[in-house]
CSV table of C-alpha atoms in Angstrom, one decimal:
chain,number,residue,atom,x,y,z
A,1103,MET,CA,-23.2,-14.5,-20.1
A,1104,GLU,CA,-22.4,-17.9,-18.8
A,1105,SER,CA,-22.9,-16.7,-15.1
A,1106,ILE,CA,-26.4,-15.7,-16.1
A,1107,LYS,CA,-27.4,-18.6,-18.2
A,1108,GLY,CA,-25.0,-21.2,-17.0
A,1109,SER,CA,-22.7,-23.7,-19.1
A,1110,TYR,CA,-23.8,-26.6,-21.4
A,1111,ALA,CA,-22.3,-29.0,-19.2
A,1112,GLU,CA,-24.3,-27.8,-16.1
A,1113,SER,CA,-27.4,-28.1,-18.2
A,1114,PHE,CA,-27.0,-31.5,-19.6
A,1115,GLY,CA,-25.8,-32.6,-16.1
A,1116,ARG,CA,-29.4,-31.5,-14.6
A,1117,MET,CA,-30.9,-33.7,-17.3
A,1118,ARG,CA,-31.9,-36.8,-15.2
A,1119,TYR,CA,-32.9,-34.2,-12.3
A,1120,TYR,CA,-35.4,-32.9,-15.0
A,1121,VAL,CA,-36.4,-36.4,-16.5
A,1122,ASP,CA,-37.2,-37.5,-12.6
A,1123,LEU,CA,-39.4,-34.2,-12.1
A,1124,VAL,CA,-41.4,-34.5,-15.1
A,1125,LEU,CA,-42.4,-38.2,-14.1
A,1126,LYS,CA,-43.1,-37.0,-10.4
A,1127,LYS,CA,-45.1,-34.1,-11.5
A,1128,ASN,CA,-46.8,-35.2,-14.6
A,1129,GLY,CA,-47.4,-39.2,-14.1
A,1130,GLY,CA,-47.9,-41.0,-16.9
A,1131,SER,CA,-45.6,-39.0,-19.1
A,1132,VAL,CA,-43.2,-40.8,-21.4
A,1133,VAL,CA,-39.5,-39.3,-20.9
A,1134,THR,CA,-36.7,-41.1,-22.5
A,1135,LEU,CA,-33.2,-40.0,-21.9
A,1136,GLN,CA,-30.4,-41.8,-23.6
A,1137,CYS,CA,-26.8,-41.2,-22.7
A,1138,ASP,CA,-23.4,-42.6,-23.7
A,1139,VAL,CA,-20.9,-43.8,-20.8
A,1140,ASP,CA,-17.1,-44.7,-21.8
A,1141,GLU,CA,-17.2,-48.2,-20.9
A,1142,THR,CA,-13.4,-48.2,-20.0
A,1143,GLU,CA,-13.9,-45.4,-17.5
A,1144,ALA,CA,-17.4,-46.2,-16.5
A,1145,ILE,CA,-17.2,-45.7,-12.8
A,1146,HIS,CA,-15.7,-41.9,-13.3
A,1147,SER,CA,-17.0,-41.1,-16.4
A,1148,THR,CA,-19.7,-38.2,-17.0
A,1149,PRO,CA,-22.6,-39.8,-19.1
A,1150,VAL,CA,-22.6,-37.9,-22.8
A,1151,PHE,CA,-26.2,-37.0,-24.0
A,1152,LYS,CA,-27.4,-38.8,-27.2
A,1153,ARG,CA,-30.9,-38.4,-27.4
A,1154,PHE,CA,-34.1,-37.3,-25.7
A,1155,PHE,CA,-37.9,-37.7,-25.9
A,1156,LEU,CA,-40.7,-35.9,-23.9
A,1157,GLY,CA,-44.5,-36.7,-24.0
A,1158,LEU,CA,-46.2,-35.0,-21.5
A,1159,SER,CA,-49.4,-36.8,-20.4
A,1160,ALA,CA,-51.2,-33.6,-20.1
A,1161,LEU,CA,-50.6,-33.0,-23.7
A,1162,ARG,CA,-51.4,-36.6,-24.5
A,1163,ASP,CA,-54.8,-36.5,-22.8
A,1164,GLY,CA,-55.7,-33.2,-24.3
A,1165,PHE,CA,-54.6,-34.6,-27.8
A,1166,LEU,CA,-56.5,-37.9,-27.2
A,1167,ASP,CA,-59.7,-36.3,-25.8
A,1168,ARG,CA,-60.0,-32.9,-28.1
A,1169,CYS,CA,-58.2,-33.5,-31.1
A,1170,SER,CA,-58.8,-35.7,-34.3
A,1171,PRO,CA,-56.4,-38.6,-34.9
A,1172,PHE,CA,-54.2,-36.5,-37.4
A,1173,LEU,CA,-50.5,-35.6,-36.6
A,1174,GLY,CA,-48.0,-33.8,-38.4
A,1175,PHE,CA,-44.3,-34.5,-38.3
A,1176,ASP,CA,-41.3,-32.3,-38.8
A,1177,GLY,CA,-37.7,-31.8,-37.8
A,1178,CYS,CA,-35.2,-28.9,-37.6
A,1179,HIS,CA,-31.6,-28.7,-37.1
A,1180,LEU,CA,-30.0,-27.6,-34.0
A,1181,LYS,CA,-27.4,-24.9,-34.8
A,1182,ARG,CA,-25.6,-24.5,-31.4
A,1183,SER,CA,-22.3,-26.1,-30.5
A,1184,PHE,CA,-23.7,-29.5,-30.1
A,1185,GLY,CA,-25.8,-29.5,-33.0
A,1186,GLY,CA,-28.4,-32.4,-33.4
A,1187,VAL,CA,-32.1,-32.3,-34.6
A,1188,LEU,CA,-35.1,-31.5,-32.8
A,1189,LEU,CA,-38.1,-33.7,-34.0
A,1190,ALA,CA,-41.8,-32.6,-33.1
A,1191,THR,CA,-45.1,-33.6,-33.6
A,1192,ILE,CA,-48.4,-31.8,-33.2
A,1193,GLY,CA,-52.1,-32.3,-33.5
A,1194,LEU,CA,-55.1,-30.2,-34.7
A,1195,ASP,CA,-57.6,-29.2,-32.1
A,1196,GLY,CA,-61.3,-28.8,-32.5
A,1197,ASN,CA,-60.7,-25.2,-34.1
A,1198,ASN,CA,-57.7,-26.3,-36.7
A,1199,ARG,CA,-55.4,-24.9,-34.2
A,1200,LEU,CA,-51.9,-26.6,-33.5
A,1201,PHE,CA,-51.7,-28.8,-30.6
A,1202,PRO,CA,-48.4,-29.9,-29.5
A,1203,VAL,CA,-48.1,-33.5,-28.6
A,1204,ALA,CA,-44.4,-34.5,-28.2
A,1205,PHE,CA,-40.7,-33.5,-29.1
A,1206,ALA,CA,-37.4,-35.2,-29.2
A,1207,VAL,CA,-33.9,-34.0,-29.5
A,1208,VAL,CA,-31.7,-36.5,-31.5
A,1209,GLU,CA,-28.2,-36.9,-33.0
A,1210,SER,CA,-29.3,-36.6,-36.7
A,1211,GLU,CA,-32.5,-37.0,-38.8
A,1212,CYS,CA,-32.6,-40.6,-40.1
A,1213,LYS,CA,-34.5,-43.8,-39.9
A,1214,GLU,CA,-32.9,-45.1,-36.3
A,1215,PHE,CA,-34.0,-41.8,-34.9
A,1216,TRP,CA,-37.2,-41.5,-36.3
A,1217,THR,CA,-38.0,-44.8,-34.8
A,1218,PHE,CA,-37.0,-43.9,-31.5
A,1219,PHE,CA,-39.3,-41.4,-31.8
A,1220,PHE,CA,-42.2,-43.1,-32.9
A,1221,GLU,CA,-41.7,-45.8,-30.7
A,1222,ASN,CA,-42.0,-43.4,-27.6
A,1223,LEU,CA,-44.8,-41.6,-29.3
A,1224,SER,CA,-46.5,-44.8,-29.7
A,1225,MET,CA,-46.4,-45.8,-25.9
A,1226,LEU,CA,-47.5,-42.1,-25.1
A,1227,VAL,CA,-50.6,-42.5,-27.0
A,1228,GLY,CA,-51.2,-45.9,-26.2
A,1229,GLY,CA,-50.4,-47.5,-29.6
A,1230,PHE,CA,-51.3,-46.9,-33.1
A,1231,SER,CA,-54.2,-49.5,-33.6
A,1232,ILE,CA,-56.4,-50.2,-36.5
A,1233,ASP,CA,-59.7,-49.0,-34.2
A,1234,LYS,CA,-58.7,-45.6,-34.8
A,1235,PRO,CA,-57.8,-44.2,-38.3
A,1236,TRP,CA,-54.8,-42.6,-37.8
A,1237,THR,CA,-53.5,-39.8,-40.5
A,1238,PHE,CA,-50.0,-38.7,-40.6
A,1239,MET,CA,-48.5,-35.9,-42.3
A,1240,SER,CA,-44.7,-35.0,-43.1
A,1241,SER,CA,-43.2,-32.3,-45.0
A,1242,SER,CA,-40.4,-34.2,-46.1
A,1243,GLN,CA,-38.8,-37.8,-46.3
A,1244,PRO,CA,-42.0,-39.7,-45.6
A,1245,LEU,CA,-40.6,-43.2,-46.4
A,1246,PRO,CA,-38.0,-43.5,-43.6
A,1247,ARG,CA,-40.7,-42.0,-41.0
A,1248,LYS,CA,-43.4,-44.7,-42.6
A,1249,ASP,CA,-41.2,-47.6,-41.9
A,1250,SER,CA,-40.3,-46.2,-38.4
A,1251,VAL,CA,-44.1,-46.2,-37.8
A,1252,ILE,CA,-44.9,-49.5,-38.8
A,1253,HIS,CA,-41.7,-50.8,-36.9
A,1254,SER,CA,-42.8,-49.0,-33.6
A,1255,MET,CA,-46.3,-50.6,-34.1
A,1256,HIS,CA,-44.6,-54.1,-34.3
A,1257,ALA,CA,-42.2,-53.2,-31.4
A,1258,THR,CA,-45.0,-51.7,-29.0
A,1259,GLY,CA,-47.6,-54.5,-29.9
A,1260,SER,CA,-50.1,-51.8,-30.8
A,1261,SER,CA,-52.0,-54.4,-32.7
A,1262,SER,CA,-52.0,-58.1,-33.4
A,1263,GLN,CA,-52.4,-57.1,-37.0
A,1264,PRO,CA,-50.9,-53.5,-37.3
A,1265,GLN,CA,-52.5,-51.6,-40.3
A,1266,PRO,CA,-49.9,-48.3,-40.9
A,1267,PRO,CA,-51.9,-45.2,-40.9
A,1268,SER,CA,-52.6,-42.9,-44.0
A,1269,TYR,CA,-49.9,-40.4,-45.1
A,1270,LEU,CA,-50.1,-37.2,-46.5
A,1271,GLY,CA,-46.8,-35.9,-47.9
A,1272,ALA,CA,-46.7,-32.3,-48.6
A,1273,ALA,CA,-44.2,-30.7,-51.2
A,1274,TYR,CA,-41.5,-28.3,-50.3
A,1275,LEU,CA,-43.1,-25.0,-49.1
A,1276,PRO,CA,-41.1,-21.8,-49.5
A,1277,PRO,CA,-40.1,-19.9,-46.0
A,1278,SER,CA,-42.1,-17.0,-47.8
A,1279,PHE,CA,-45.3,-19.0,-48.2
């Protein structure tokens, strides 16, 4: 099977190439790849994948031009060999259908990694300013995300007096819903 799909190591080894290709073919996208390098062996060491954010400019433009300023956020645990969490955000288009905006793969779901996600998302959409009344919806753990949004607004200089967006918190919905 590895001869067909390749190995994880080969795939991670191509991440830098993938980032460069996305930026070349879809200019204006926000792509962040963070890796760790062993400082003692920095010259011969292979970078170790930490986290990745991808926000394509084509999706951003479609969202900003055709969708309401409503974003839903969620994360799901990745169960393969390396684990991690997939964080994603979606908008609603004019027909109330889901519109993908951006995603990230991070080590775990915590304030630090939601802050990483929101800082990159804020760069992608040009900031969360008071000029546009943003509404965010999250299915769980809204407080760390709310802190992360406010921190990212300050960090990216989105507004001189950033105002937090309104929040909709949804209770846990069973999978059979």
